[in-house]
Coordinates of C-alpha atoms and ligand atoms in Angstrom, one line a residue:
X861 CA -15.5 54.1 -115.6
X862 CA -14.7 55.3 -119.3
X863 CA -11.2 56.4 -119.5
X864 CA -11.7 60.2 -121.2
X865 CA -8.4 60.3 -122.6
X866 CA -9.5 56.8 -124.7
X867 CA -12.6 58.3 -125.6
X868 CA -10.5 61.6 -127.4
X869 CA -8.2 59.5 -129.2
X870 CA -11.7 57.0 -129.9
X871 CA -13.5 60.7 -131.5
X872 CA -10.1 61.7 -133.4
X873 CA -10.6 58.5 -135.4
X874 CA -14.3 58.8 -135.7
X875 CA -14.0 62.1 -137.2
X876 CA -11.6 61.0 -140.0
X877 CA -13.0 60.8 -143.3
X878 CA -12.4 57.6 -145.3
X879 CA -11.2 57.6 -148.9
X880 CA -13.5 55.5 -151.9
X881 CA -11.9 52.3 -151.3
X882 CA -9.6 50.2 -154.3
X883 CA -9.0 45.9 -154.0
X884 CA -5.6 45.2 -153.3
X885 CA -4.2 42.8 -155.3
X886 CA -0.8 42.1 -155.8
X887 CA 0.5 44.6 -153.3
X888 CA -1.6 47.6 -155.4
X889 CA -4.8 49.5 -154.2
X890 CA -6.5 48.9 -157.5
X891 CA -10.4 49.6 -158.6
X892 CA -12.7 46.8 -159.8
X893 CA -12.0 46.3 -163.7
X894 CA -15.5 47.2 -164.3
X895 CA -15.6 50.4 -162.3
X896 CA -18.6 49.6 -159.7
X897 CA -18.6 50.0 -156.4
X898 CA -20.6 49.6 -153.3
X899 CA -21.7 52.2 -150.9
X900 CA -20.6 51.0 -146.9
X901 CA -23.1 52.2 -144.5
X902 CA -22.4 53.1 -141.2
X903 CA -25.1 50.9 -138.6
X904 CA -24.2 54.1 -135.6
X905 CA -26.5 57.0 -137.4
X906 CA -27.3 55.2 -141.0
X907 CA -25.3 57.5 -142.9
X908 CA -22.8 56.7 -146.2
X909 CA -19.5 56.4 -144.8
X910 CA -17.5 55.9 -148.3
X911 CA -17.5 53.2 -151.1
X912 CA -15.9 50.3 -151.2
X913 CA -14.8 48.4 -154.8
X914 CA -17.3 45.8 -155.9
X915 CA -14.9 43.3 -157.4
X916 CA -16.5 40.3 -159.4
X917 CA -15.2 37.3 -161.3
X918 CA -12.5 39.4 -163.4
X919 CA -11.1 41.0 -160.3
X920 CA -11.0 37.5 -158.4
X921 CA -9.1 36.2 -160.9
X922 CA -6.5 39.0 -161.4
X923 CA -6.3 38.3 -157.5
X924 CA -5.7 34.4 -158.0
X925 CA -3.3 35.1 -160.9
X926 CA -1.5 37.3 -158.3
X927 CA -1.2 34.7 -155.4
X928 CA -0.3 31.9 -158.0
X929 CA 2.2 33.7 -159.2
X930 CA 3.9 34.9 -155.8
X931 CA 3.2 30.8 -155.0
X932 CA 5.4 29.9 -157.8
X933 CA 8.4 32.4 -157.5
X934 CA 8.9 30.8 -154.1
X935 CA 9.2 34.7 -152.9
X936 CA 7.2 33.5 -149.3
X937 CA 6.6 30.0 -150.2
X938 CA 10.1 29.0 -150.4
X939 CA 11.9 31.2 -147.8
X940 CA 12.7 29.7 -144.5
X941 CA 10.3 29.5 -141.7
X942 CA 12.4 31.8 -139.8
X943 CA 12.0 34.6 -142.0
X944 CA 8.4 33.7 -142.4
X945 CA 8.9 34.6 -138.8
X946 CA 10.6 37.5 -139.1
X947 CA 7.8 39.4 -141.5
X948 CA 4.7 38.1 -139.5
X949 CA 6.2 39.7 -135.9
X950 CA 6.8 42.9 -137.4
X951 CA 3.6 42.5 -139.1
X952 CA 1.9 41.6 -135.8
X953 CA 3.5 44.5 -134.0
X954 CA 2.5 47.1 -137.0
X955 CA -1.2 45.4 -136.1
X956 CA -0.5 46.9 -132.7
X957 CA 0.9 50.1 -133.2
X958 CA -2.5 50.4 -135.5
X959 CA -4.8 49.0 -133.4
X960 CA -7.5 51.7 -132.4
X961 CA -7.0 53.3 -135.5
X962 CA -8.4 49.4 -137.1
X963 CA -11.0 49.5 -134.1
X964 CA -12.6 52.4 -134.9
X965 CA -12.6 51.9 -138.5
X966 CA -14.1 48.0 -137.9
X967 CA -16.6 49.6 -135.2
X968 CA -18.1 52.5 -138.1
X969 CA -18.3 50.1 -140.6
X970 CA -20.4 47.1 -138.4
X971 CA -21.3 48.8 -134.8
X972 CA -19.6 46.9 -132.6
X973 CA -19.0 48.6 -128.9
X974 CA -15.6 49.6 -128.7
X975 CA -14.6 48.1 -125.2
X976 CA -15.3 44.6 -127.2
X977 CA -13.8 45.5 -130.9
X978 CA -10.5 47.1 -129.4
X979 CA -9.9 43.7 -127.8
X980 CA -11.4 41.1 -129.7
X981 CA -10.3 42.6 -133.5
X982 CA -7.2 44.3 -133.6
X983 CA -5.6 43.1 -130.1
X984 CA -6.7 40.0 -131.2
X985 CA -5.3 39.6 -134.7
X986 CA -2.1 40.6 -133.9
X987 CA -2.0 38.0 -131.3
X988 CA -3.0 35.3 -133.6
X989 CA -0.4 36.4 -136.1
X990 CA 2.5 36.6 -133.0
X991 CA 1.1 32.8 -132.5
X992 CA 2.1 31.6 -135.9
X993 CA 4.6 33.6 -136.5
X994 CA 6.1 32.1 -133.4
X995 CA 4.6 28.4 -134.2
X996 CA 6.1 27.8 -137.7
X997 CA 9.9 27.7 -136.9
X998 CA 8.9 25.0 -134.5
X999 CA 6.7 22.6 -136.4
X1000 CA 8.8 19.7 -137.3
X1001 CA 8.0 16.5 -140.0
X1002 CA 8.2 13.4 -139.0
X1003 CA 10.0 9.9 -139.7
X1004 CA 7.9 6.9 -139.9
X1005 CA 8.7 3.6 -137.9
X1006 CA 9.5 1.5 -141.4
X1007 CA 11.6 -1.7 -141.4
X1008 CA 15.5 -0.6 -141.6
X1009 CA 15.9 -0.9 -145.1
X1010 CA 13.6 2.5 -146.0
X1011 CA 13.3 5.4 -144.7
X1012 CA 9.7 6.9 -145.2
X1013 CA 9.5 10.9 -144.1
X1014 CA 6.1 12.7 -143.3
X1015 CA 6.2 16.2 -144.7
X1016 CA 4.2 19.3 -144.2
X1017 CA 3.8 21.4 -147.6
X1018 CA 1.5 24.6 -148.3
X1019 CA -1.2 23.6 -150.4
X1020 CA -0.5 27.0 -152.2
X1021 CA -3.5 29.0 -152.7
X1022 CA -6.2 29.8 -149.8
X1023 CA -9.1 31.7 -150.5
X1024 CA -10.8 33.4 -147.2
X1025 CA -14.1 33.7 -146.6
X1026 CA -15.6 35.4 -143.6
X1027 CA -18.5 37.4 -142.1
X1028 CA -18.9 41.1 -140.8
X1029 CA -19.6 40.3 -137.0
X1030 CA -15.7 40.3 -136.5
X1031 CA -13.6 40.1 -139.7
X1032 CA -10.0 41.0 -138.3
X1033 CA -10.0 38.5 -135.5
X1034 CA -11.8 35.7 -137.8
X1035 CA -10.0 36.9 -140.6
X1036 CA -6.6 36.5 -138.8
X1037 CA -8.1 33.0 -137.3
X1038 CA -7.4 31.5 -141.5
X1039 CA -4.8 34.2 -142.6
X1040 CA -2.3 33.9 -139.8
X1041 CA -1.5 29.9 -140.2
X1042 CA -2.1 30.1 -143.9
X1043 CA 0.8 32.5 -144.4
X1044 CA 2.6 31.3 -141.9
X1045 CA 2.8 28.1 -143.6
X1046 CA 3.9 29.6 -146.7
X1047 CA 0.7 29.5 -148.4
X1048 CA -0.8 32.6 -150.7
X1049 CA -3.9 34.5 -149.6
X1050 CA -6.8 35.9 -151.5
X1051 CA -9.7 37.8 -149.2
X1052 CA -12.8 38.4 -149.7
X1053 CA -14.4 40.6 -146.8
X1054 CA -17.9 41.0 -145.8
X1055 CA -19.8 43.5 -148.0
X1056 CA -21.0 45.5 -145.4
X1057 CA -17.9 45.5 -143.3
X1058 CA -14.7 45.4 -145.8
X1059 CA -12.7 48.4 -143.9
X1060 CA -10.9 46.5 -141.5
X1061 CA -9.5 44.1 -143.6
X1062 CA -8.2 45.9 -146.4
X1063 CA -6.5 48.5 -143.8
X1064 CA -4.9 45.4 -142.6
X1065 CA -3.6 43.9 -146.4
X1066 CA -1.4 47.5 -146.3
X1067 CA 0.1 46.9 -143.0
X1068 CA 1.0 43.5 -144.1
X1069 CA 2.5 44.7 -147.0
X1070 CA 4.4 47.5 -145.2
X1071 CA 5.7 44.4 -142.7
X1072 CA 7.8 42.6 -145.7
X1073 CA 5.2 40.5 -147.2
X1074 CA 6.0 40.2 -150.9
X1075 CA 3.7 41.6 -153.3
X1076 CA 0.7 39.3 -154.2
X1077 CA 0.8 37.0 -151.1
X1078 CA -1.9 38.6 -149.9
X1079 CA -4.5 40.2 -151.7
X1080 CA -7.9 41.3 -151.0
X1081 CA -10.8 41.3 -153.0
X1082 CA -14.1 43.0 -152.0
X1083 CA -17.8 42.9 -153.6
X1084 CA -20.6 40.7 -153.1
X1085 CA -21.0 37.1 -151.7
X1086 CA -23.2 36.2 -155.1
X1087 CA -20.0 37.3 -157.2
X1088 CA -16.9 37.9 -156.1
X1089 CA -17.6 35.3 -153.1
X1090 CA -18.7 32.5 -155.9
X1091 CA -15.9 33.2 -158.1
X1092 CA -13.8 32.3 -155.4
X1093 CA -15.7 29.3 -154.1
X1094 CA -15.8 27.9 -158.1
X1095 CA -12.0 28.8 -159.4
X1096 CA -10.1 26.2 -160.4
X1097 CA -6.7 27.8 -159.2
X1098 CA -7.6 28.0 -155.9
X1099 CA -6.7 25.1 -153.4
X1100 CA -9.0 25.5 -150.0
X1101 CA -11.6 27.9 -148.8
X1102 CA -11.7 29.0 -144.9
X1103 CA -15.0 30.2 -144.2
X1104 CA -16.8 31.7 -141.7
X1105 CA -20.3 32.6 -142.1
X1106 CA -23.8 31.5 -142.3
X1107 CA -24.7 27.5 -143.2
X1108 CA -26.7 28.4 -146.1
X1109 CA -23.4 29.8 -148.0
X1110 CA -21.2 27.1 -146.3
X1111 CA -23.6 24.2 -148.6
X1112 CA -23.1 26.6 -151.7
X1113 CA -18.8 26.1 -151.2
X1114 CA -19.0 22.7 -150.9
X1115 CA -21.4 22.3 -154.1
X1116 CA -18.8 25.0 -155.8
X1117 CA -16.2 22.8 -154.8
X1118 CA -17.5 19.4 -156.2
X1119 CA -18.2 21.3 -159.1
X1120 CA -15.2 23.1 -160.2
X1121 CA -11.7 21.4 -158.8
X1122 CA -12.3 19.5 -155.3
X1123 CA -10.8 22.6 -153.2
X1124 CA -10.7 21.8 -150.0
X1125 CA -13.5 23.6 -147.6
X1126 CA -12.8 24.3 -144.1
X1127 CA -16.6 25.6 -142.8
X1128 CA -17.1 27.4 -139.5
X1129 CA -21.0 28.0 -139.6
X1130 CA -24.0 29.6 -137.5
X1131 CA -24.7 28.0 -133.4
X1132 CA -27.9 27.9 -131.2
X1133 CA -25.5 27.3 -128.7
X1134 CA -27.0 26.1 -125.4
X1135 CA -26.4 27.8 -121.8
X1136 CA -27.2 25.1 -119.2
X1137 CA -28.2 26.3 -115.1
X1138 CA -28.5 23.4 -112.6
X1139 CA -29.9 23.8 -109.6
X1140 CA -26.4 24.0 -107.8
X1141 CA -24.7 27.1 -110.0
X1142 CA -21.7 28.3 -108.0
X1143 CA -23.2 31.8 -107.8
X1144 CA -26.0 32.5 -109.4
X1145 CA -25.4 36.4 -109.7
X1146 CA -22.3 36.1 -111.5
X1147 CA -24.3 33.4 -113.8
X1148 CA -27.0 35.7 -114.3
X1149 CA -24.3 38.9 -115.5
X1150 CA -22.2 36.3 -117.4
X1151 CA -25.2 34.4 -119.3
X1152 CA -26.7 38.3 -120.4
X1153 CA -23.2 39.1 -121.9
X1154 CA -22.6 35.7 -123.3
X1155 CA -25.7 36.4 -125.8
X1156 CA -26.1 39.7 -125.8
X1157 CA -22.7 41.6 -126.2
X1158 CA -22.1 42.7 -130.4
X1159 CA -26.0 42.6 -130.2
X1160 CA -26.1 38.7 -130.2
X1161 CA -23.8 39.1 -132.7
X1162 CA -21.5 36.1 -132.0
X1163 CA -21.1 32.7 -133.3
X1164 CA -20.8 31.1 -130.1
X1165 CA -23.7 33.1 -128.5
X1166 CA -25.1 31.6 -125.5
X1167 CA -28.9 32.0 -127.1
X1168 CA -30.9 29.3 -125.4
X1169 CA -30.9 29.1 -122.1
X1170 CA -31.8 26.6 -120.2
X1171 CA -32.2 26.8 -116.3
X1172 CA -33.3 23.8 -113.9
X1173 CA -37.0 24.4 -112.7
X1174 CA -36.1 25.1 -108.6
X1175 CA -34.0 28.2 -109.4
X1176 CA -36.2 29.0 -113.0
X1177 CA -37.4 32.0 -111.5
X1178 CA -34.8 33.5 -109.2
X1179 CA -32.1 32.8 -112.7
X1180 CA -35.0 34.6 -114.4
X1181 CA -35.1 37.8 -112.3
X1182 CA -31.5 37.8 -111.8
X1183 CA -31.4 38.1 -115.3
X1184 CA -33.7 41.1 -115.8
X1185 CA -31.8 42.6 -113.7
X1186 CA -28.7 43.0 -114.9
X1187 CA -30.2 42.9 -118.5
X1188 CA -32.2 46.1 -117.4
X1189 CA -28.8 48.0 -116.6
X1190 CA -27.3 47.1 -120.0
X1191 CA -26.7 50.6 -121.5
X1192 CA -27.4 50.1 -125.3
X1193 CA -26.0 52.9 -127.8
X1194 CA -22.9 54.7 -129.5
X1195 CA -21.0 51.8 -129.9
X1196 CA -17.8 54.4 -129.9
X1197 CA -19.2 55.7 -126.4
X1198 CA -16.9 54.4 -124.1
X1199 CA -20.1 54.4 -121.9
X1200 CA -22.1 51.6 -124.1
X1201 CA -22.4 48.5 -123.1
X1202 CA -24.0 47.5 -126.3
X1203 CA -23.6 48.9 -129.8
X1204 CA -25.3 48.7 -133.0
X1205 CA -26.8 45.8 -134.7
X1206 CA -24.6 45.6 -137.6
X1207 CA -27.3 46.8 -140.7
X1208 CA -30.7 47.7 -141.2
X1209 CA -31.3 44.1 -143.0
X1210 CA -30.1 42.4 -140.0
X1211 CA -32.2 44.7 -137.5
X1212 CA -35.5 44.0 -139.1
X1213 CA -34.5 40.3 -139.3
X1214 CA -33.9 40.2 -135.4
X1215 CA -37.4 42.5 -135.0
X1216 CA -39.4 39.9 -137.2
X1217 CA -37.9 37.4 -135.0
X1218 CA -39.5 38.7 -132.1
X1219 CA -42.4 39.4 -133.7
X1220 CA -42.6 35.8 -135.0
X1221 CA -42.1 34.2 -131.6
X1222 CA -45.0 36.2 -129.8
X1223 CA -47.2 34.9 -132.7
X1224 CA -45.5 31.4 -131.5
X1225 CA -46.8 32.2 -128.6
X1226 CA -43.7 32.9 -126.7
X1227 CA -43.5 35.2 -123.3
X1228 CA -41.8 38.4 -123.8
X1229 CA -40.2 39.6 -120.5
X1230 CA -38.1 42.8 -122.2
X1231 CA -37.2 44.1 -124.8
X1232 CA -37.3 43.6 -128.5
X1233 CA -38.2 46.7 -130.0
X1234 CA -35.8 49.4 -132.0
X1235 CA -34.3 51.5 -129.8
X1236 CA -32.8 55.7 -130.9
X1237 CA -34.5 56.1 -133.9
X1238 CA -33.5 59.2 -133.7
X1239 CA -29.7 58.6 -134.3
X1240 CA -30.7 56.6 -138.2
X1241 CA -28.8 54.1 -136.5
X1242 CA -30.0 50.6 -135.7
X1243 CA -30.1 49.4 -132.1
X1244 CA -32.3 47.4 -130.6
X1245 CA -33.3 46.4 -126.9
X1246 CA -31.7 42.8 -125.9
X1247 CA -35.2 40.7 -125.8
X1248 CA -36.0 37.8 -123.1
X1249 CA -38.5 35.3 -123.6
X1250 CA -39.2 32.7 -121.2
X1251 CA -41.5 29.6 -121.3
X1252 CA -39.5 28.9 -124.8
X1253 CA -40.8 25.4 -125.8
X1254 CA -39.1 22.9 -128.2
X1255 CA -41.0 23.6 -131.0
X1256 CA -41.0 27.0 -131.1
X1257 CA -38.9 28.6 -134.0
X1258 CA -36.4 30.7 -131.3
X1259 CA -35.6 27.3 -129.8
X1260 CA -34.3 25.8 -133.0
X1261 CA -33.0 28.9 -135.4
X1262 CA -30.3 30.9 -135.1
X1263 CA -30.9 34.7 -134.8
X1264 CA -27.7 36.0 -134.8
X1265 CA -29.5 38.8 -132.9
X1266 CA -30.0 40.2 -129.1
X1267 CA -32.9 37.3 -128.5
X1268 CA -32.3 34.8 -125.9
X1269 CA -35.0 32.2 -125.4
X1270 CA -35.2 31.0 -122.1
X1271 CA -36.1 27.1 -121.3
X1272 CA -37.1 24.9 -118.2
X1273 CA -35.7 21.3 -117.6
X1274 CA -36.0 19.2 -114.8
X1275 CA -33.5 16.6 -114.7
X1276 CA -30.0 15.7 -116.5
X1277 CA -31.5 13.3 -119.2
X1278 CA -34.0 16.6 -120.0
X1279 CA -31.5 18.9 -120.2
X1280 CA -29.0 16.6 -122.3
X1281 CA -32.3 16.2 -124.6
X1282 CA -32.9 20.0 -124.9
X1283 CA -29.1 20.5 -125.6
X1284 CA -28.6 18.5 -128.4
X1285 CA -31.7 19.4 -130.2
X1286 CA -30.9 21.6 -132.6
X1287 CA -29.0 20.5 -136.2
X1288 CA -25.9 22.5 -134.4
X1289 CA -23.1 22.2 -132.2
X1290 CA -20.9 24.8 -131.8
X1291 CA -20.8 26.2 -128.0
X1292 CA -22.5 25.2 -124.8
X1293 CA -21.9 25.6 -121.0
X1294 CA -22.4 23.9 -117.7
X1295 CA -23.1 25.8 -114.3
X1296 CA -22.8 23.0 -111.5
X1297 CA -21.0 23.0 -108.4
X1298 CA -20.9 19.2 -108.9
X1299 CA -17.8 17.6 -110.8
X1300 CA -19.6 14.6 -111.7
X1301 CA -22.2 16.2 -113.4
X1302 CA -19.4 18.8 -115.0
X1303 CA -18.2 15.8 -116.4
X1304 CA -20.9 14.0 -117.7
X1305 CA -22.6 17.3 -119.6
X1306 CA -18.8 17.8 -121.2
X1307 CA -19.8 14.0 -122.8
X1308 CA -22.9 14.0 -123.3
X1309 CA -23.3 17.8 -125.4
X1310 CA -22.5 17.5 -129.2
X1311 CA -20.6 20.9 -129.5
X1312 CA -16.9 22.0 -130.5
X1313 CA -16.7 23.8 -126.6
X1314 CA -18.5 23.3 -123.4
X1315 CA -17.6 25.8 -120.8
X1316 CA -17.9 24.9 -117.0
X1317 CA -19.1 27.4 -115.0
X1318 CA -18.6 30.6 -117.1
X1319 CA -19.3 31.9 -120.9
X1320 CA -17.2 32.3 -123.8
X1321 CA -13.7 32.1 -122.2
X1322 CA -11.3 31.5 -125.6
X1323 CA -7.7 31.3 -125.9
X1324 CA -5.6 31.6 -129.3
X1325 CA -4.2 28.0 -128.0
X1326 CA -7.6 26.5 -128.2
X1327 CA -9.2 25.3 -131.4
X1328 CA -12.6 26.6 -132.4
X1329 CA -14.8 25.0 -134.7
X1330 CA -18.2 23.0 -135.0
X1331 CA -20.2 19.6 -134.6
X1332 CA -23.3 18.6 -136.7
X1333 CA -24.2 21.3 -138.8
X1334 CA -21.9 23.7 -137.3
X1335 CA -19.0 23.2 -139.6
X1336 CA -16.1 21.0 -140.2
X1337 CA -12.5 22.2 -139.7
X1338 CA -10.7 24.6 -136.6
X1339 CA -9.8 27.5 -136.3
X1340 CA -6.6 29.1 -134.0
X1341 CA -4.4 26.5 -131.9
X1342 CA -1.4 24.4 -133.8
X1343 CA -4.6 21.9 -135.0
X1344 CA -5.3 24.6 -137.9
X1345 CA -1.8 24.6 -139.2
X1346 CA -3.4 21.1 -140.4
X1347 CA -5.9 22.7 -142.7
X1348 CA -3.3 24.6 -144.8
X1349 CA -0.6 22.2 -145.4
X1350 CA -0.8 19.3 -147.4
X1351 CA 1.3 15.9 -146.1
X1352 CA 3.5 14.6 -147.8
X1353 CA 5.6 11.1 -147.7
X1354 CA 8.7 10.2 -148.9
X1355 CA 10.1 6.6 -149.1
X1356 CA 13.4 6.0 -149.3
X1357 CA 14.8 2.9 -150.2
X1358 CA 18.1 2.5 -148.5
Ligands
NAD2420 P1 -23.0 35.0 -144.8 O1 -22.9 33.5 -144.9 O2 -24.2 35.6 -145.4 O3 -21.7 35.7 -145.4 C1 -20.4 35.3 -145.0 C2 -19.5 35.7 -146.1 O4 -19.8 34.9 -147.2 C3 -19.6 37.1 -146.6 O5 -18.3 37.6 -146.9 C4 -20.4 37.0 -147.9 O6 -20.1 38.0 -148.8 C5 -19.9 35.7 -148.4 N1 -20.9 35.1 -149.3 C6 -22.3 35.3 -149.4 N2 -22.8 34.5 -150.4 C7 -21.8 33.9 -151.0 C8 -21.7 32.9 -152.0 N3 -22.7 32.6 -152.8 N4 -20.4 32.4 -152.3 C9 -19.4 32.8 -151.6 N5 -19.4 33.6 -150.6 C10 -20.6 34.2 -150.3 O7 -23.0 35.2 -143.2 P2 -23.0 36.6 -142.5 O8 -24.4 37.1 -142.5 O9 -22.0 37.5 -142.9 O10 -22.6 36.2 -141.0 C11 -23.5 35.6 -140.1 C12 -23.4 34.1 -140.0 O11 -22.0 33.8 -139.8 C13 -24.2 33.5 -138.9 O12 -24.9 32.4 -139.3 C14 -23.1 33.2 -137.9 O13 -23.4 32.2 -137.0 C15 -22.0 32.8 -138.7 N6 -20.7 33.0 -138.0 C16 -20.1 31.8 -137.6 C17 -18.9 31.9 -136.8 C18 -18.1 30.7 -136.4 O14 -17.0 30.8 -136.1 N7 -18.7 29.5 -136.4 C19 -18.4 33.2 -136.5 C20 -19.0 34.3 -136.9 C21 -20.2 34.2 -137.7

C-alpha cells in the first residue's frame, strides 16, 4: 500500500524547478569554457527539464588540473585515514539527510520507479561511502617473511588520479561503487556522468564538498561520452578509469589507454545473465514473482538482469503461466507514483531500441506471449509493456544480445549438461541463478556457470560486502567489498637492509 504522506513529500520535489546546470570543478559550479550545453530530458512526460553543461576536452582538463593539484598539496591525499574517516561519515550522513530530494531528482532525469531509486541510489550510496569510510582506518600493510637481515614492507599508496566513468541506469549507487574506495584511499576524483542522467551526481559533488572534502578532490565534469568521456579515457594525467557502461565503450578505454599513458581500466560491462529453473524449484510461485522482477524492474534496466530464462522442460509450462501471471499484474507508469511497479524506460533512443528488439525477434521467429509495445503515449513519456517470448532458441538474436530493456527470452533445457551449455553461451558472464531444491546440483551449477555471481534460489540479492564484477566479456575489475580498495591503490615495497 503507498504510503500518502511519501507520495507528498515525493510531489514537493517533483514540482521543484531545476536551475541550468554548471561542472564543478575544483569545488566551483562553473560553465563549460565554450559555453554549450545540453538540454536533459525527462523519460516521465518527454518534456525539457533544464540544461546541463556540455564540458569537452578543455573542461576535462581544467578538472584534471584540479585533482592533480589537490593530489599534490597532500590536502586529502596526505591526511590520516582517520580524518579521511571523519569527512566521508558526515558526508554519508549529508547523503542521507538528502536522500529523496537525490531520488526524485535521479528518477526525473532517467525514470526509474521510486520504491527502487529511493533504495538502490541514494540509500545506497551513502552506505557505500559509511563502508569505506569505516574500512580505511582498518586496512593495514603488510611485512614480508624475508631472511632476518631485511626487512621488506608491502605498502598500499593512492595511485592519485581516478577518472569515473558510469552509465544512467543508476549513477549514484554505481557512481559511489568507484568514488567511495577511491577517496577513501586518498585518491582524487574527476566524474563524468551519463549525458542523459548527470543530476544526481552533480547534486552529490556539493554535498561532498559541504561534508569537508577539500576543493578539487572531487570534481565533476558533464557532456558527451564522444568528448568529454574520451578526453578522459586519453589524458595523460590521469592514473585509472572505473567504468561502468556498455562493452562497446569499455574496448574504446582500453585502446585510449594503450594509446595515451597505460592508465589503468577497471571495466564493469553489459550481461545476458542467465536465470536457471530445474525441475525441483523450492516454490515455484515465489520463482515465478522473483524471476519477473529480476528482469523487469528499471524496465530491464539492470546490469545483472535476469534476461534469459531458462526453465527445465516438466515444469516449462506451469513456470510459464506463473509468469504471465504475475507479469500481467505489474502496474507500469509514473515512476514517482508510489503506485508503479514499473517506471520509465530511461529515453526515447533507448525505447525504440528495446521496440526494434521485439520487433526483430518476431521476424526471428520468436513467440510473443505479452507485451512489447509502447505503453501511455499520451503522457510523451516512454514506457513500454515488459515482453515475454518463449520458445527462444540459441540462435536467435534475444538469446545472445543484451537489450538492456523489459524483454525476457524464455528457453527449454532438459538436462544439467543442456542447461550448463545454454548458460555459458553467450560472450558474457556477469549474473546467473540456480532454483533447485537439490544441494548437489546447487553446487555443481555454482562451478560449472562462468559469471561474477550465481544466486541459489532467488534473484539479485547484493550486499555492499560482496564484490561485483564480470567474467568473459563482462568486464575485468570489482566493484564494492574490501577487493576494490585493490583497484585504487598502488603496492608498494620497501626493502630494508638491516
Ligand atoms: P554507454 O557505454 O553508452 O555509456 C556509459 C558511459 O560512458 C556514459 O557516461 C557515456 O557518456 C560514456 N561514454 C560514451 N562514449 C564514450 C567514449 N567514447 N569515451 C568515454 N566515455 C564514453 O552505456 P549506457 O548506455 O550508459 O549504459 C548501458 C550499458 O551499461 C549496458 O550495456 C549495461 O549492461 C551496462 N551496465 C553495466 C553495469 C555493470 O555493473 N556491469 C551496470 C550498469 C550498466
Amino acid at each position: 500500500m503507498p504510503d500518502i504522506s511519501f507520495q507528498q513529500d515525493i510531489d514537493r520535489y517533483r514540482a521543484l524547478r531545476i536551475a541550468p546546470q554548471g561542472l564543478f570543478i575544483d569545488g566551483q559550479v562553473m560553465p563549460a569554457a565554450r559555453g554549450a550545453t545540453l538540454d536533459t530530458v525527462s523519460p516521465i512526460d518527454g518534456q525539457t527539464l533544464t540544461t546541463i553543461a556540455d564540458g569537452d576536452t578543455v573542461d576535462i582538463d581544467r578538472a584534471v588540473a584540479a585533482a592533480r593539484a589537490a593530489f599534490e598539496r597532500g590536502v586529502w591525499s596526505c591526511t590520516a585515514p582517520a580524518q579521511r574517516k571523519k569527512v566521508l561519515l558526515r558526508f554519508a550522513e549529508l547523503i542521507e539527510a538528502h536522500a529523496l530530494e537525490l531520488a526524485v531528482l535521479g528518477v526525473r532525469d532517467n525514470g526509474t520507479e521510486i520504491g527502487m531509486a529511493y533504495k538502490a541510489e541514494p540509500l545506497s550510496a551513502a552506505t557505500t561511502i559509511r563502508y569505506y569510510a569505516e574500512a580505511i582506518d582498518k586496512v593495514y600493510g603488510e611485512v614480508a617473511p624475508t631472511a632476518p637481515q631485511t626487512l621488506a614492507l608491502m605498502l598500499r599508496e593512492p595511485l592519485g588520479v581516478v577518472g569515473v566513468i558510469v552509465p544512467w541506469n543508476f549513477p549514484l549507487m554505481i557512481g559511489a561503487w568507484k568514488i567511495g574506495p577511491a577517496l577513501a584511499a586518498g585518491n582524487s576524483v574527476v566524474v563524468k556522468p551519463p549525458e542523459i542522467a548527470s543530476l544526481s551526481l552533480l547534486r552529490l559533488a556539493q554535498l561532498a564538498s559541504e561534508a569537508g572534502l577539500p576543493d578539487g578532490v572531487l570534481n565533476v565534469v558533464t557532456g558527451r561520452g564522444s568528448t568529454a568521456g574520451e578526453a578522459l579515457g586519453l589524458h595523460m594525467d590521469v592514473d585509472a578509469i572505473a567504468f561502468t557502461g556498455s562493452g562497446a565503450v569499455g574496448r574504446r578505454l582500453l585502446e585510449y589507454s594503450g594509446r595515451s599513458n597505460l592508465k589503468r581500466v577497471y571495466l564493469e560491462l553489459g550481461g545476458k545473465s542467465p536465470n536457471i529453473v530445474f525441475a525441483d524449484v523450492p516454490d515455484i510461485k515465489n520463482a515465478a514473482k522473483v524471476s519477473a522482477n529480476g528482469i523487469f524492474r528499471n524496465s530491464g534496466q539492470v546490469c545483472v538482469a535476469g534476461s534469459r530464462l531458462l526453465v527445465q522442460s516438466s515444469v516449462y509450462d506451469r513456470f510459464l503461466d506463473e509468469l504471465m501471471t504475475v507479469t500481467a499484474r505489474l502496474k507500469i507508469g509514473d515512476p514517482l507514483d508510489l503506485g508503479s511497479d514499473i517506471g520509465a524506460v530511461s529515453s526515447a533512443t533507448q525505447l525504440q531500441k528495446n521496440l526494434a528488439f521485439v520487433a526483430r525477434t518476431e521476424q526471428e521467429g520468436g513467440r510473443l506471449l505479452c507485451g512489447g509495445d509502447r505503453l501511455h503515449v499520451e503522457t510523451g513519456g516512454y514506457y513500454m509493456a515488459p515482453a515475454v517470448f518463449a520458445d527462444v532458441a540459441p540462435e536467435m538474436t534475444l538469446a545472445r544480445e543484451e537489450v538492456f530493456g523489459p524483454v525476457l527470452a524464455v528457453m527449454r533445457f532438459e538436462t544439467e549438461e543442456e542447461a550448463v551449455r545454454l548458460a555459458n553461451a553467450t560472450p558474457y558472464g556477469l549474473a546467473s541463478a540456480v532454483w533447485t531444491s537439490n544441494l548437489s546440483t546447487a553446487h555443481r551449477m555454482i562451478k560449472a556457470i562462468r559469471a561474477g555471481v550465481v544466486h541459489v534460489n532467488t534473484y539479485g540479492g547484493a550486499d555492499i560486502t560482496v564484490p561485483l564484477g564480470g567474467f568473459k566479456q563482462s568486464g575485468f575489475g570489482r566493484d564494492k567489498s574490501l577487493h576494490a580498495l585493490n583497484e585504487y591503490t598502488d603496492l608498494k615495497t620497501a626493502w630494508i637492509v638491516l
